[in-house]
Short mmCIF file of C-alpha atoms and ligand atoms in Angstrom, two decimals:
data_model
loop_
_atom_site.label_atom_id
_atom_site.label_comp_id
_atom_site.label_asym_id
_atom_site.label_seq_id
_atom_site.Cartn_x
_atom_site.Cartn_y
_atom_site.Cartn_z
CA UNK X 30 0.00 0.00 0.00
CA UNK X 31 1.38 3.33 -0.85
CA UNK X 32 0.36 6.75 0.70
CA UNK X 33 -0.12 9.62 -1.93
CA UNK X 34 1.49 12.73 -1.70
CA UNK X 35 -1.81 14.70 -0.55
CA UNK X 36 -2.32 12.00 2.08
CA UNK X 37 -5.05 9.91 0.23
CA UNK X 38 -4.40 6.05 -0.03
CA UNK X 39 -5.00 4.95 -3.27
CA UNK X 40 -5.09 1.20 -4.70
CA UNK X 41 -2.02 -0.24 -6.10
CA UNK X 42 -1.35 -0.45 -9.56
CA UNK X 43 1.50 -2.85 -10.23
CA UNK X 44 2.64 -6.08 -7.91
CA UNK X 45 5.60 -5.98 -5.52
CA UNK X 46 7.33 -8.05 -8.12
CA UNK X 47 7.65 -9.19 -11.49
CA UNK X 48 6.43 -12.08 -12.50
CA UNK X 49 8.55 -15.18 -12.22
CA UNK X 50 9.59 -16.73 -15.73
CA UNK X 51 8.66 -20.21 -15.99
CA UNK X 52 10.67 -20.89 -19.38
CA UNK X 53 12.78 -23.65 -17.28
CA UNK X 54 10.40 -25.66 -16.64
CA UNK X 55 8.52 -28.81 -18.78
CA UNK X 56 5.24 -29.27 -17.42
CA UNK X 57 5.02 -31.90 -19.86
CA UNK X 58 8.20 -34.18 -17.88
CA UNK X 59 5.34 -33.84 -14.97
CA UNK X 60 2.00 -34.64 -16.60
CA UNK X 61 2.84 -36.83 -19.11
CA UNK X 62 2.06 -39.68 -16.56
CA UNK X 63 -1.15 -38.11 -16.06
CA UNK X 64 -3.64 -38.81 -18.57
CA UNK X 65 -7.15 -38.81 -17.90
CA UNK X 66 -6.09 -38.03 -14.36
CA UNK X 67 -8.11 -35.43 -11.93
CA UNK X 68 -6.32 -32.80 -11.75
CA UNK X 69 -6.30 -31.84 -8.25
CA UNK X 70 -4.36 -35.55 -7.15
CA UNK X 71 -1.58 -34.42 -8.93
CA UNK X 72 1.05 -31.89 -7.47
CA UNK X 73 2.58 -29.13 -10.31
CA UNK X 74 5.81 -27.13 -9.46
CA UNK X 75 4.91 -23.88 -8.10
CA UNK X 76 6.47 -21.85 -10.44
CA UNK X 77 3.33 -22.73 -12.43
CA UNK X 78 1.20 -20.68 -9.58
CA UNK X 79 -0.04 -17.42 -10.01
CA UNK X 80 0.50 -15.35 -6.38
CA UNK X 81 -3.61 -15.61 -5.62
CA UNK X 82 -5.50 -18.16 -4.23
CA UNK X 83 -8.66 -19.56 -5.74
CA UNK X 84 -10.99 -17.91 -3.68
CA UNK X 85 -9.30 -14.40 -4.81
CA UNK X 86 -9.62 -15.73 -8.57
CA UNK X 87 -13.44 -16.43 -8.30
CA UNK X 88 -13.41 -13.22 -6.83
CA UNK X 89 -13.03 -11.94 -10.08
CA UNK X 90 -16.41 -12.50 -11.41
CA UNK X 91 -17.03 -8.52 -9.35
CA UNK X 92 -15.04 -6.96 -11.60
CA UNK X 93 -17.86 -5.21 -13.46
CA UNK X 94 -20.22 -4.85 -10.87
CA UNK X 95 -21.20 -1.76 -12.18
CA UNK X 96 -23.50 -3.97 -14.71
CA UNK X 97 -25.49 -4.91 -11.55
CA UNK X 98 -26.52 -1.94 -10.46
CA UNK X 99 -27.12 -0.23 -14.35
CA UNK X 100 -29.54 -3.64 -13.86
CA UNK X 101 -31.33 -2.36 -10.82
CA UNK X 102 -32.19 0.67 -12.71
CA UNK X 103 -34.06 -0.45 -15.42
CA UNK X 104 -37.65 -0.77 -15.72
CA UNK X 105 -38.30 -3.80 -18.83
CA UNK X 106 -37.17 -6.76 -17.74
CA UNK X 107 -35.76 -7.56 -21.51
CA UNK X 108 -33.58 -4.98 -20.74
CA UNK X 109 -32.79 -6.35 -17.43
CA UNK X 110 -31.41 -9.22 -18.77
CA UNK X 111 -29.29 -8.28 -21.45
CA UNK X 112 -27.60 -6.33 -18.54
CA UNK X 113 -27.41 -9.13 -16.07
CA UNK X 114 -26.29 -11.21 -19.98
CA UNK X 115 -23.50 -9.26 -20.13
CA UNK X 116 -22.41 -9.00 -16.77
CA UNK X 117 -22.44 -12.92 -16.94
CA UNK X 118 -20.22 -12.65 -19.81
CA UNK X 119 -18.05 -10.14 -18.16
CA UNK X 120 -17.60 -12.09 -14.97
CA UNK X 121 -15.30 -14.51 -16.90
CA UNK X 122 -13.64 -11.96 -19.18
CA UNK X 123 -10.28 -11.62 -16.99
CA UNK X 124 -9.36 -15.24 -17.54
CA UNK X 125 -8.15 -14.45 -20.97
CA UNK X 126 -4.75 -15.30 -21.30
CA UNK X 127 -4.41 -16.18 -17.66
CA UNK X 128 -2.37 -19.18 -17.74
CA UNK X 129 -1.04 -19.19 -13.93
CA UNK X 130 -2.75 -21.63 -11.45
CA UNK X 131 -3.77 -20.18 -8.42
CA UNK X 132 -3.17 -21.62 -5.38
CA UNK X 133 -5.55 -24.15 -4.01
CA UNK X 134 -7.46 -23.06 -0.53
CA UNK X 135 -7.40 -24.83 2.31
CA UNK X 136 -10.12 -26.07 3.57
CA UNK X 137 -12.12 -23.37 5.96
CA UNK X 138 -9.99 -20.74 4.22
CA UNK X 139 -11.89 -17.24 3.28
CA UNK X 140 -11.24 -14.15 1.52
CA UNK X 141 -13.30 -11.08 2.38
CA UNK X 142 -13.36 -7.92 -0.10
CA UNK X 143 -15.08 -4.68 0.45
CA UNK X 144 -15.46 -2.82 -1.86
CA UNK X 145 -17.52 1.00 -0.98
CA UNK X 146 -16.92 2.81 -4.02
CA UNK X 147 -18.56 -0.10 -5.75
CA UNK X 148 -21.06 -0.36 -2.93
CA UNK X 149 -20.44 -4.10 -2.50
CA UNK X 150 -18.84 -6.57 -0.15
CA UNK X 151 -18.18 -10.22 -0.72
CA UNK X 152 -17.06 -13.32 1.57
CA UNK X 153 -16.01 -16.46 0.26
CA UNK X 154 -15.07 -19.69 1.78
CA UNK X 155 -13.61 -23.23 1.09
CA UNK X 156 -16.30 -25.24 2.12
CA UNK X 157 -14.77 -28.76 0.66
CA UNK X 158 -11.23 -30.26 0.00
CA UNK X 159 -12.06 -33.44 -2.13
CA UNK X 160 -13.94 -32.73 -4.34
CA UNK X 161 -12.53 -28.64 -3.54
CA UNK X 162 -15.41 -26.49 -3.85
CA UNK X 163 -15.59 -22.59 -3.06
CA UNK X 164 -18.85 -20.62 -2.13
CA UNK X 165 -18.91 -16.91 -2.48
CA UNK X 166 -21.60 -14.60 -1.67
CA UNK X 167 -21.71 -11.09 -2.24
CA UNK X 168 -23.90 -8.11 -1.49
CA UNK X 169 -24.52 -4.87 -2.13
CA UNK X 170 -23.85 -2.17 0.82
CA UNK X 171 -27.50 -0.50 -0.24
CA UNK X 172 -29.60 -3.89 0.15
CA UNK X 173 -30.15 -3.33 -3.90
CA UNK X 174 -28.92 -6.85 -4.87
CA UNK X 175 -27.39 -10.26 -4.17
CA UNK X 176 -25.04 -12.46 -6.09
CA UNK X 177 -23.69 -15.86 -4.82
CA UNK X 178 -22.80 -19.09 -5.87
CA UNK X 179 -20.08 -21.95 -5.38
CA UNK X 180 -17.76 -23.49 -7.90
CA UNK X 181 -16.29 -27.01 -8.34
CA UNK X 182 -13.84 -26.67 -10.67
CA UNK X 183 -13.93 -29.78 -12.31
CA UNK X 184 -10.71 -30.59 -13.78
CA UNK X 185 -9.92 -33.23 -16.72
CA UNK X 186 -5.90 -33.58 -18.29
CA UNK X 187 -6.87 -34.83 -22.20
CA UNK X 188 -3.07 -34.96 -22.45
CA UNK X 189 -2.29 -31.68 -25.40
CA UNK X 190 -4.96 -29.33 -22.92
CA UNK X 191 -6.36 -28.92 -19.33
CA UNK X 192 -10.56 -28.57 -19.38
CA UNK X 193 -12.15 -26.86 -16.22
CA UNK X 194 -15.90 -27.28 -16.06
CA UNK X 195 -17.01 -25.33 -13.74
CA UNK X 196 -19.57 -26.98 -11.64
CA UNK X 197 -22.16 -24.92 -9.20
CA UNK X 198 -24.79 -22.30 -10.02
CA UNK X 199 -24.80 -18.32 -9.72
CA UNK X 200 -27.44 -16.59 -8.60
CA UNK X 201 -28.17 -12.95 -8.95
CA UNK X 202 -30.70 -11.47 -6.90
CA UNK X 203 -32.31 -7.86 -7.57
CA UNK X 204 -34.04 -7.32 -4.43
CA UNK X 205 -36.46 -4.71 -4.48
CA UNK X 206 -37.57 -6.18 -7.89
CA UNK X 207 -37.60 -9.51 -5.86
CA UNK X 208 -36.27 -11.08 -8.72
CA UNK X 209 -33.65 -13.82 -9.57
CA UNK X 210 -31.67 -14.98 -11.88
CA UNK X 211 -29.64 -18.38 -12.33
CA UNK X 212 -26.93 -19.60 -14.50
CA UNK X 213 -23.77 -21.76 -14.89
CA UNK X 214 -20.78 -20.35 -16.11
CA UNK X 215 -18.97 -21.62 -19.49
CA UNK X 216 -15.99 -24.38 -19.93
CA UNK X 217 -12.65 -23.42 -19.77
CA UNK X 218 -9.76 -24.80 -20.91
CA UNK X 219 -5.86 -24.40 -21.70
CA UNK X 220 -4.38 -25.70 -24.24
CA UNK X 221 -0.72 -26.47 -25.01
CA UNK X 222 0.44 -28.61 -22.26
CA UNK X 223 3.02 -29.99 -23.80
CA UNK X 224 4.57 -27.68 -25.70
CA UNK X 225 3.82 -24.28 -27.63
CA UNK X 226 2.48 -21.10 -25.50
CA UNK X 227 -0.14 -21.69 -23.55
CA UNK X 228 -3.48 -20.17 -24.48
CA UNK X 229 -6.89 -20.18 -22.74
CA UNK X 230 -10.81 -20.77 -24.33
CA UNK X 231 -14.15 -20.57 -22.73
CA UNK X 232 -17.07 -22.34 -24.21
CA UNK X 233 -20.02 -23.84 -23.84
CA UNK X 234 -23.69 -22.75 -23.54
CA UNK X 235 -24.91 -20.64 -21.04
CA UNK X 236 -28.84 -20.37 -20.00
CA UNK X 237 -29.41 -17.74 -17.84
CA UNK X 238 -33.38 -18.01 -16.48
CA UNK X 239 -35.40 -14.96 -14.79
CA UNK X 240 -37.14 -16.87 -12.06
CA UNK X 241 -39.30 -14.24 -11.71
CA UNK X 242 -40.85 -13.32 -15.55
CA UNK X 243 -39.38 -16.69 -17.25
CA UNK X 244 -37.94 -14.22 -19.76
CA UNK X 245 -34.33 -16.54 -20.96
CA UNK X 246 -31.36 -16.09 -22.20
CA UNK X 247 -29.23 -18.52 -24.28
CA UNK X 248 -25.77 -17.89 -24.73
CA UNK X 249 -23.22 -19.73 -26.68
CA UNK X 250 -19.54 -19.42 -26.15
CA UNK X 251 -18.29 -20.50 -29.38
CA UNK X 252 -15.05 -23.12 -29.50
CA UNK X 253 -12.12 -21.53 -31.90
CA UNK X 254 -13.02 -23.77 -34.48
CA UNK X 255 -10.78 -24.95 -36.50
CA UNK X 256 -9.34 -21.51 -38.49
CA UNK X 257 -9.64 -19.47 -35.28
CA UNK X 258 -12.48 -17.40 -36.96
CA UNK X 259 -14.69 -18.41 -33.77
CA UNK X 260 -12.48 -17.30 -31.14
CA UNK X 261 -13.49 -15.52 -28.08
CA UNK X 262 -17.17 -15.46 -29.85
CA UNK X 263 -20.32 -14.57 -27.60
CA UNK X 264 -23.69 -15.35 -29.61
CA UNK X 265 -27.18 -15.98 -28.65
CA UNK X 266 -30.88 -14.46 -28.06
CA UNK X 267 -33.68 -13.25 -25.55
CA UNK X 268 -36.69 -14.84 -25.27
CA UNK X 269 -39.70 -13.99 -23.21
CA UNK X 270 -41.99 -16.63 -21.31
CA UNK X 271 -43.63 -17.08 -25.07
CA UNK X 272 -40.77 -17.95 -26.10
CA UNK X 273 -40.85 -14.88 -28.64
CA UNK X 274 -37.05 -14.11 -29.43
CA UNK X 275 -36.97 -10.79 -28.34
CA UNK X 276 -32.92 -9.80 -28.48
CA UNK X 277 -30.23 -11.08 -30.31
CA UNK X 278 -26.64 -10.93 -28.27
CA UNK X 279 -23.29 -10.78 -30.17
CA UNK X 280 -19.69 -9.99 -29.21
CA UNK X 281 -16.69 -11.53 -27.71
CA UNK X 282 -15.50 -12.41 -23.97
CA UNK X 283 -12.22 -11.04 -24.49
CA UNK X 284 -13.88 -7.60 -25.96
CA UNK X 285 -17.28 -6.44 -25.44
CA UNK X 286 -21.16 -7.28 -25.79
CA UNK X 287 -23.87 -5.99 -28.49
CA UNK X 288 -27.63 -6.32 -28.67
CA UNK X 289 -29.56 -5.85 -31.61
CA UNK X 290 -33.28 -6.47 -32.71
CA UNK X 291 -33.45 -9.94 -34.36
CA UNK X 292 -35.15 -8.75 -37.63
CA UNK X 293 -32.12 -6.39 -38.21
CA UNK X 294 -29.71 -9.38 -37.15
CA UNK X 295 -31.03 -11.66 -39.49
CA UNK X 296 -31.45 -9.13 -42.48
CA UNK X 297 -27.66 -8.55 -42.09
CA UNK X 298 -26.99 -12.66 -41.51
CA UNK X 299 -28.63 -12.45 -45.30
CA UNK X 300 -26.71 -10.17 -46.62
CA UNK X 301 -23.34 -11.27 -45.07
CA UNK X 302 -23.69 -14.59 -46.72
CA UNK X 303 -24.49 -12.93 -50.30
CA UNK X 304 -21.54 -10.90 -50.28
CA UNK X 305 -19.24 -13.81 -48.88
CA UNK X 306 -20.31 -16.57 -51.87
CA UNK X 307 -19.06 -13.81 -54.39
CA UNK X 308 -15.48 -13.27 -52.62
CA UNK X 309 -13.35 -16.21 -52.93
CA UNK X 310 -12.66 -16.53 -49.30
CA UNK X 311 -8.94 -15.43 -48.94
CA UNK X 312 -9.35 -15.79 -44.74
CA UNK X 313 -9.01 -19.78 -45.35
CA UNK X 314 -5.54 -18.69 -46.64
CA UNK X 315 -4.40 -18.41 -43.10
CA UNK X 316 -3.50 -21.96 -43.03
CA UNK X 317 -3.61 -24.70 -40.57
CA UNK X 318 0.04 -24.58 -38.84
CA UNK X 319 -0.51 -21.31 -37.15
CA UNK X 320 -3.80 -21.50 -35.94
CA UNK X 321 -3.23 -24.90 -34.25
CA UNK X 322 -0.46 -23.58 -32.25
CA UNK X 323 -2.15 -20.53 -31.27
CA UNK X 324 -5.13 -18.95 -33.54
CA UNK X 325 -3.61 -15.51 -34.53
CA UNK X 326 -5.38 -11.77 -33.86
CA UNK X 327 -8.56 -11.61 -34.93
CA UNK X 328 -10.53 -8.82 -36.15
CA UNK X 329 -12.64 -7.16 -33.71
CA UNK X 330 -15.98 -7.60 -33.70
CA UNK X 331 -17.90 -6.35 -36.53
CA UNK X 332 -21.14 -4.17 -35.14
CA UNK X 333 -24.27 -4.10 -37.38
CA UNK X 334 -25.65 -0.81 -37.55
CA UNK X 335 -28.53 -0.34 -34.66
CA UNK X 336 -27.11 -2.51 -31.90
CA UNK X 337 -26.27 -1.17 -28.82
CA UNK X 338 -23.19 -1.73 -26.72
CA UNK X 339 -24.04 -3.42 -23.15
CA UNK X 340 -20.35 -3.62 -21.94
CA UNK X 341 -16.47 -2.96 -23.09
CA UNK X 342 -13.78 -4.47 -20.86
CA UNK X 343 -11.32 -2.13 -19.23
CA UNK X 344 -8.07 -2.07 -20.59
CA UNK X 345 -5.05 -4.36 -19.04
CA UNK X 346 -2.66 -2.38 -17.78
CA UNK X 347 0.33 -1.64 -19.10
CA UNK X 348 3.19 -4.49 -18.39
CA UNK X 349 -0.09 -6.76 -17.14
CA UNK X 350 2.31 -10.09 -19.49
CA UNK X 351 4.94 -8.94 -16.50
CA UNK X 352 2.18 -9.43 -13.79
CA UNK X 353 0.64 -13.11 -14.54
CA UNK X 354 -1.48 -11.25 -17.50
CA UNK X 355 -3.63 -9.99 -13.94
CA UNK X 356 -6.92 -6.71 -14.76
CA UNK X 357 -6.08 -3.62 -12.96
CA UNK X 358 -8.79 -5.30 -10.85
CA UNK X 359 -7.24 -8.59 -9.92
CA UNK X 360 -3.43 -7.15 -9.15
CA UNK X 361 -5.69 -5.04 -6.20
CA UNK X 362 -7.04 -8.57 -4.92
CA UNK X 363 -4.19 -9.49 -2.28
CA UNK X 364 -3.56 -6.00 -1.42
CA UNK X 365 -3.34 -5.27 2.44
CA UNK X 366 -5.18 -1.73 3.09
CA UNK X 367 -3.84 0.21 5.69
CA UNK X 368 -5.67 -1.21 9.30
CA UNK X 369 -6.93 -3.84 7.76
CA UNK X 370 -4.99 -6.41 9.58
CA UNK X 371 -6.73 -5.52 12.74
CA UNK X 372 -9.89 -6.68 10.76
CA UNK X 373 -9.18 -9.47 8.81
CA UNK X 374 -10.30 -13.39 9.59
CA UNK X 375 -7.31 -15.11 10.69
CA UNK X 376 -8.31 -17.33 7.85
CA UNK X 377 -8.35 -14.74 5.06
CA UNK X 378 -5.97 -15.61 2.18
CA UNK X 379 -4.10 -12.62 2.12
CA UNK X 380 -2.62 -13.86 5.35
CA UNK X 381 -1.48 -17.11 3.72
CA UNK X 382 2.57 -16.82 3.85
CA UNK X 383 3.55 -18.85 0.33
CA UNK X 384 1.24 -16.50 -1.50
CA UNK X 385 3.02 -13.66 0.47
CA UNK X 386 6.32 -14.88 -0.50
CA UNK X 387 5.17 -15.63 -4.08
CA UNK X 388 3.95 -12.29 -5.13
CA UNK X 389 7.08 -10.93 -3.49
CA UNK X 390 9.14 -13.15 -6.02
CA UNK X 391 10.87 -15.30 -3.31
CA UNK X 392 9.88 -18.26 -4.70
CA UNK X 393 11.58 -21.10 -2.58
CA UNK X 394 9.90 -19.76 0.56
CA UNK X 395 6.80 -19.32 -1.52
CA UNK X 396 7.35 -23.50 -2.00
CA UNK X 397 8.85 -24.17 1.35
CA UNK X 398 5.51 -22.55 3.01
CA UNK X 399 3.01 -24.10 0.65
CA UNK X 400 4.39 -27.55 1.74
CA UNK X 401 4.52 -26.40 5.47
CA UNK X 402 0.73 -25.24 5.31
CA UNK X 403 -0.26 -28.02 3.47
CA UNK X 404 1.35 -30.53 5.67
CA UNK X 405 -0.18 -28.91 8.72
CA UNK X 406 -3.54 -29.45 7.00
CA UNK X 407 -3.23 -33.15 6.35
CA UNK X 408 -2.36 -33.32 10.49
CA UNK X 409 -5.00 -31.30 11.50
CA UNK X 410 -7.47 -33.53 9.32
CA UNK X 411 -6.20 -36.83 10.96
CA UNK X 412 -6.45 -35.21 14.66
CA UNK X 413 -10.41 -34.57 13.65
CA UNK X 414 -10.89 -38.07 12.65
CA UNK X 415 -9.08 -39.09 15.38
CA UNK X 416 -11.51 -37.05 17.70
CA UNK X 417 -14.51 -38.48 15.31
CA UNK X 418 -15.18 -34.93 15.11
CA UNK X 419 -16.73 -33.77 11.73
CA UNK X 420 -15.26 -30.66 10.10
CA UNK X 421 -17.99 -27.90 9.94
CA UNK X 422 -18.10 -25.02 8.08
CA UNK X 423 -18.07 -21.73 9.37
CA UNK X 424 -20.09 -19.23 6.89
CA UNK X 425 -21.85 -21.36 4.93
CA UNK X 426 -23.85 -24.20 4.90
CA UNK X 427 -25.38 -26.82 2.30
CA UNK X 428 -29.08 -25.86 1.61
CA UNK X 429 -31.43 -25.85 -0.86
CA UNK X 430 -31.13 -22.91 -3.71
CA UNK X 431 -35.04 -21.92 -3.78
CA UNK X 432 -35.06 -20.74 -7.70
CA UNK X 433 -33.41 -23.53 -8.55
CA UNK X 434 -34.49 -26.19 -6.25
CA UNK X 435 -30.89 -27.83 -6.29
CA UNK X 436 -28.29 -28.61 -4.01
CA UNK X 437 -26.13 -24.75 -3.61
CA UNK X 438 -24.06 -23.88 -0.65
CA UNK X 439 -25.40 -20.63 1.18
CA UNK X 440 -24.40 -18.08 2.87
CA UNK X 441 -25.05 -18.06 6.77
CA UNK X 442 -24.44 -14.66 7.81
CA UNK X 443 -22.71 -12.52 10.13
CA UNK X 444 -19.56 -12.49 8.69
CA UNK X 445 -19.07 -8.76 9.22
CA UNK X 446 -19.90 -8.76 13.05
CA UNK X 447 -16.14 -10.05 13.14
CA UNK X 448 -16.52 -12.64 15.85
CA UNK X 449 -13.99 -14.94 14.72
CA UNK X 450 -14.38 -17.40 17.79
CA UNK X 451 -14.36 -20.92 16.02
CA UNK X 452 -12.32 -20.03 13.28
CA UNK X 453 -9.20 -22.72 12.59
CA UNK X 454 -5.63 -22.21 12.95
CA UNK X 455 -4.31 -22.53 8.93
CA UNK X 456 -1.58 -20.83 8.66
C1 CLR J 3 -12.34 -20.03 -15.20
C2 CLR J 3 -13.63 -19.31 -14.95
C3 CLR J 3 -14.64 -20.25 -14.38
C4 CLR J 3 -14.14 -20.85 -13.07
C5 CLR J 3 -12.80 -21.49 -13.26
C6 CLR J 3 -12.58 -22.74 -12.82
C7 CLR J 3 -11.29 -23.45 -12.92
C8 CLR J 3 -10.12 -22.55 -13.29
C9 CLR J 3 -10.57 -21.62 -14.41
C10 CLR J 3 -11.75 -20.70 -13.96
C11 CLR J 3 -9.40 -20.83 -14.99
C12 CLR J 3 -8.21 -21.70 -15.38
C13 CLR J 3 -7.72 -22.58 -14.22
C14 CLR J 3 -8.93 -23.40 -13.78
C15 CLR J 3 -8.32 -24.38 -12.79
C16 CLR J 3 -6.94 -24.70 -13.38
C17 CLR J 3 -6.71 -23.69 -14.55
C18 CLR J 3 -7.19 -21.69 -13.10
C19 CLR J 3 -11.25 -19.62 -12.98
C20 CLR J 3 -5.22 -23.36 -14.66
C21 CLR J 3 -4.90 -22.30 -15.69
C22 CLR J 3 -4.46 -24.65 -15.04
C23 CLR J 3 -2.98 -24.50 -15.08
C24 CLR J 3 -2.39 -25.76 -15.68
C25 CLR J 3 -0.88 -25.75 -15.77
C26 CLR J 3 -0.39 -27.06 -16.29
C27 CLR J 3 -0.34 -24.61 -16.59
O1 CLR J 3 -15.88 -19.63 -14.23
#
């Protein structure tokens, strides 16, 4: 944390340290045993890491928050949802090109983040170790809205790529429209493992459902196909309870969001494909070899004349390849404010020493701690058993999600009273 000149703290804009280069190391010499493996059994050098834990990274899904509350504002519910649409699509937008791993939580680990110029606050805890699943739940500091959910990130090794499905449901309440929406957030995967430089892909379709006026929205996250003309595509529609298609949605997840009516969508669709059979297609030109390594820079998406733009991501900052590829957003996320160690959990991550060390670029005692806490974990489990006590949760608990009528891990409460009686001993 830095103190400005006139005495105002301000957010820091670069880590401690650069990044740590990881051109030394095969991953391949590692995984190659691997195959078909879950991921989470098998342990990766930590120079692989990125200096957050998970809980930080799902943090990351607040990043434009300010989508929510443009949602609270508006009075159609179409328009509601193409809001909440692309804040959906936004809360996975800083995972392009971000190739580190984050570190895994320990079980009964949290991360808090307050946020008052946003006018949120979130608290998120690891509320399983095997399978590892993280619950989050934030709120807004005016009671205007709600947003929590949990992720299992379901890992699979298919040898040349890692896929993460990520497994649990997000929920976005508006409250004083007493409304709610669901949805589950696309694939993700990163290809070349074994060799080549690594590059991320979401995809996958997303549904998100208002509980409230059945109004839907269908999204599809488009694989890169097999030119790379696909990549980073967003497409898909609105429809209202009778099922009239009331929205078309276009863009990227790297990029920004459109919405246009679907008459004017298709009308262009029509004419696209005219003026495409008369050129002779020089984009298949591009060849095979490059885009199987790594699809080169597309163009940006191309907007058809009355659409309007929902959302444009923010900049990275400059350097951000020096800093894990991190938003201006996510290099905040392990900051320590001034006075708030006097505040925090003893559980939050930002107290967790290898991450410390990591972002710090002292990277044996970043791997020297990591073993330490995680050792100190696998006693403390055995001394439970031993005691035939059953590990509990602290700020949530397993319920029923009551749009959804599924299994979802919610929030308990009181978090912000700061009684932290109860809370384990991680690090
Ligand atoms: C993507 C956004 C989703 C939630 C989610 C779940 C699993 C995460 C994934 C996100 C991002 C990529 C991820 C993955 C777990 C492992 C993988 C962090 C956050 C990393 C990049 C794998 C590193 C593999 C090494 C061999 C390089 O909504």
């Amino acid at each position: 944390s830095t103190p400005q000149a006139n005495g105002v703290w301000e957010r820091r804009k670069t880590l401690p340290a650069p990044m740590i280069s990881r051109c030394d190391y095969s991953v391949w010499g590692i995984l190659k045993k691997c195959i078909g493996m879950e991921l989470s059994k098998i342990t990766m050098p930590i120079v692989l890491n990125e200096p957050l834990s998970f809980l930080q990274r799902m943090s990351e899904y607040m990043e434009h928050t300010h989508l929510i509350h443009k949602a609270c504002t508006l009075s159609d519910s179409i328009d509601r949802m193409q809001v909440v649409a692309a804040f959906a699509v936004s809360s996975v937008a800083s995972q392009w090109d971000r190739t580190g791993k984050p570190f895994n939580p320990l079980l009964g680990e949290t991360y808090e983040l307050t946020r008052e110029d946003e006018g949120y606050r979130l608290i998120s805890e690891q509320v399983s170790h095997h399978p590892p699943i993280s619950a989050f739940h934030a709120q807004s500091l005016k009671q205007e809205f709600e947003f929590h959910g949990s992720i299992y990130p379901k890992l699979k090794f298919w040898g040349k790529s890692v896929e993460a499905e990520p497994k649990g449901t997000m929920t976005l309440e508006l409250l004083k429209r007493k409304e709610a929406f669901t949805w589950t957030n696309p694939l993700c995967c990163v290809h070349n493992i074994i060799m080549g430089k690594l590059w991320i892909e979401q995809y996958g379709t997303v549904e998100i459902v208002n509980h409230h006026t059945g109004d839907r929205c269908v999204l599809n996250f488009k694989p890169c196909g097999m030119f790379g003309k696909e990549l980073h595509k967003v497409e898909g529609y609105i429809q209202d309870k009778s099922k009239r298609k009331r929205r078309v949605l276009y863009g990227k997840w790297t990029e920004c969001m459109y919405s246009v009516a679907p008459k004017v969508y298709e009308a262009n669709k029509k004419k696209a494909e005219k003026g495409d059979a008369k050129k002779n297609k020089p984009e298949q030109s591009a060849g095979k070899q490059e885009t199987e390594d790594m699809p080169g820079v597309q163009e940006t998406v191309s907007v058809i004349t009355g659409s309007a733009l929902l959302w444009r991501i923010t900049p990275r900052p400059a350097h951000s390849e020096e800093m894990y590829n991190f938003t201006g957003f996510t290099i905040t996320l392990n900051e320590l404010e001034p006075g708030m160690e006097r505040l925090l959990a003893p559980t939050d991550c930002r107290l967790r020493p290898d991450i410390r060390a990591m972002e710090n670029g002292d990277l044996d005692t970043a791997s020297v701690e990591k073993d330490r806490l995680e050792e100190k974990q696998r006693a403390a489990r055995k001394e439970c058993s031993k005691d035939e006590e059953e590990w509990s949760t602290r700020w949530f608990r397993l319920g029923t999600n009551p749009h959804t009528g599924a299994q979802d891990w919610l929030y308990t409460g009181g978090y912000f009273d700061r009684n932290y009686t109860d809370c384990p001993n991680l690090y």
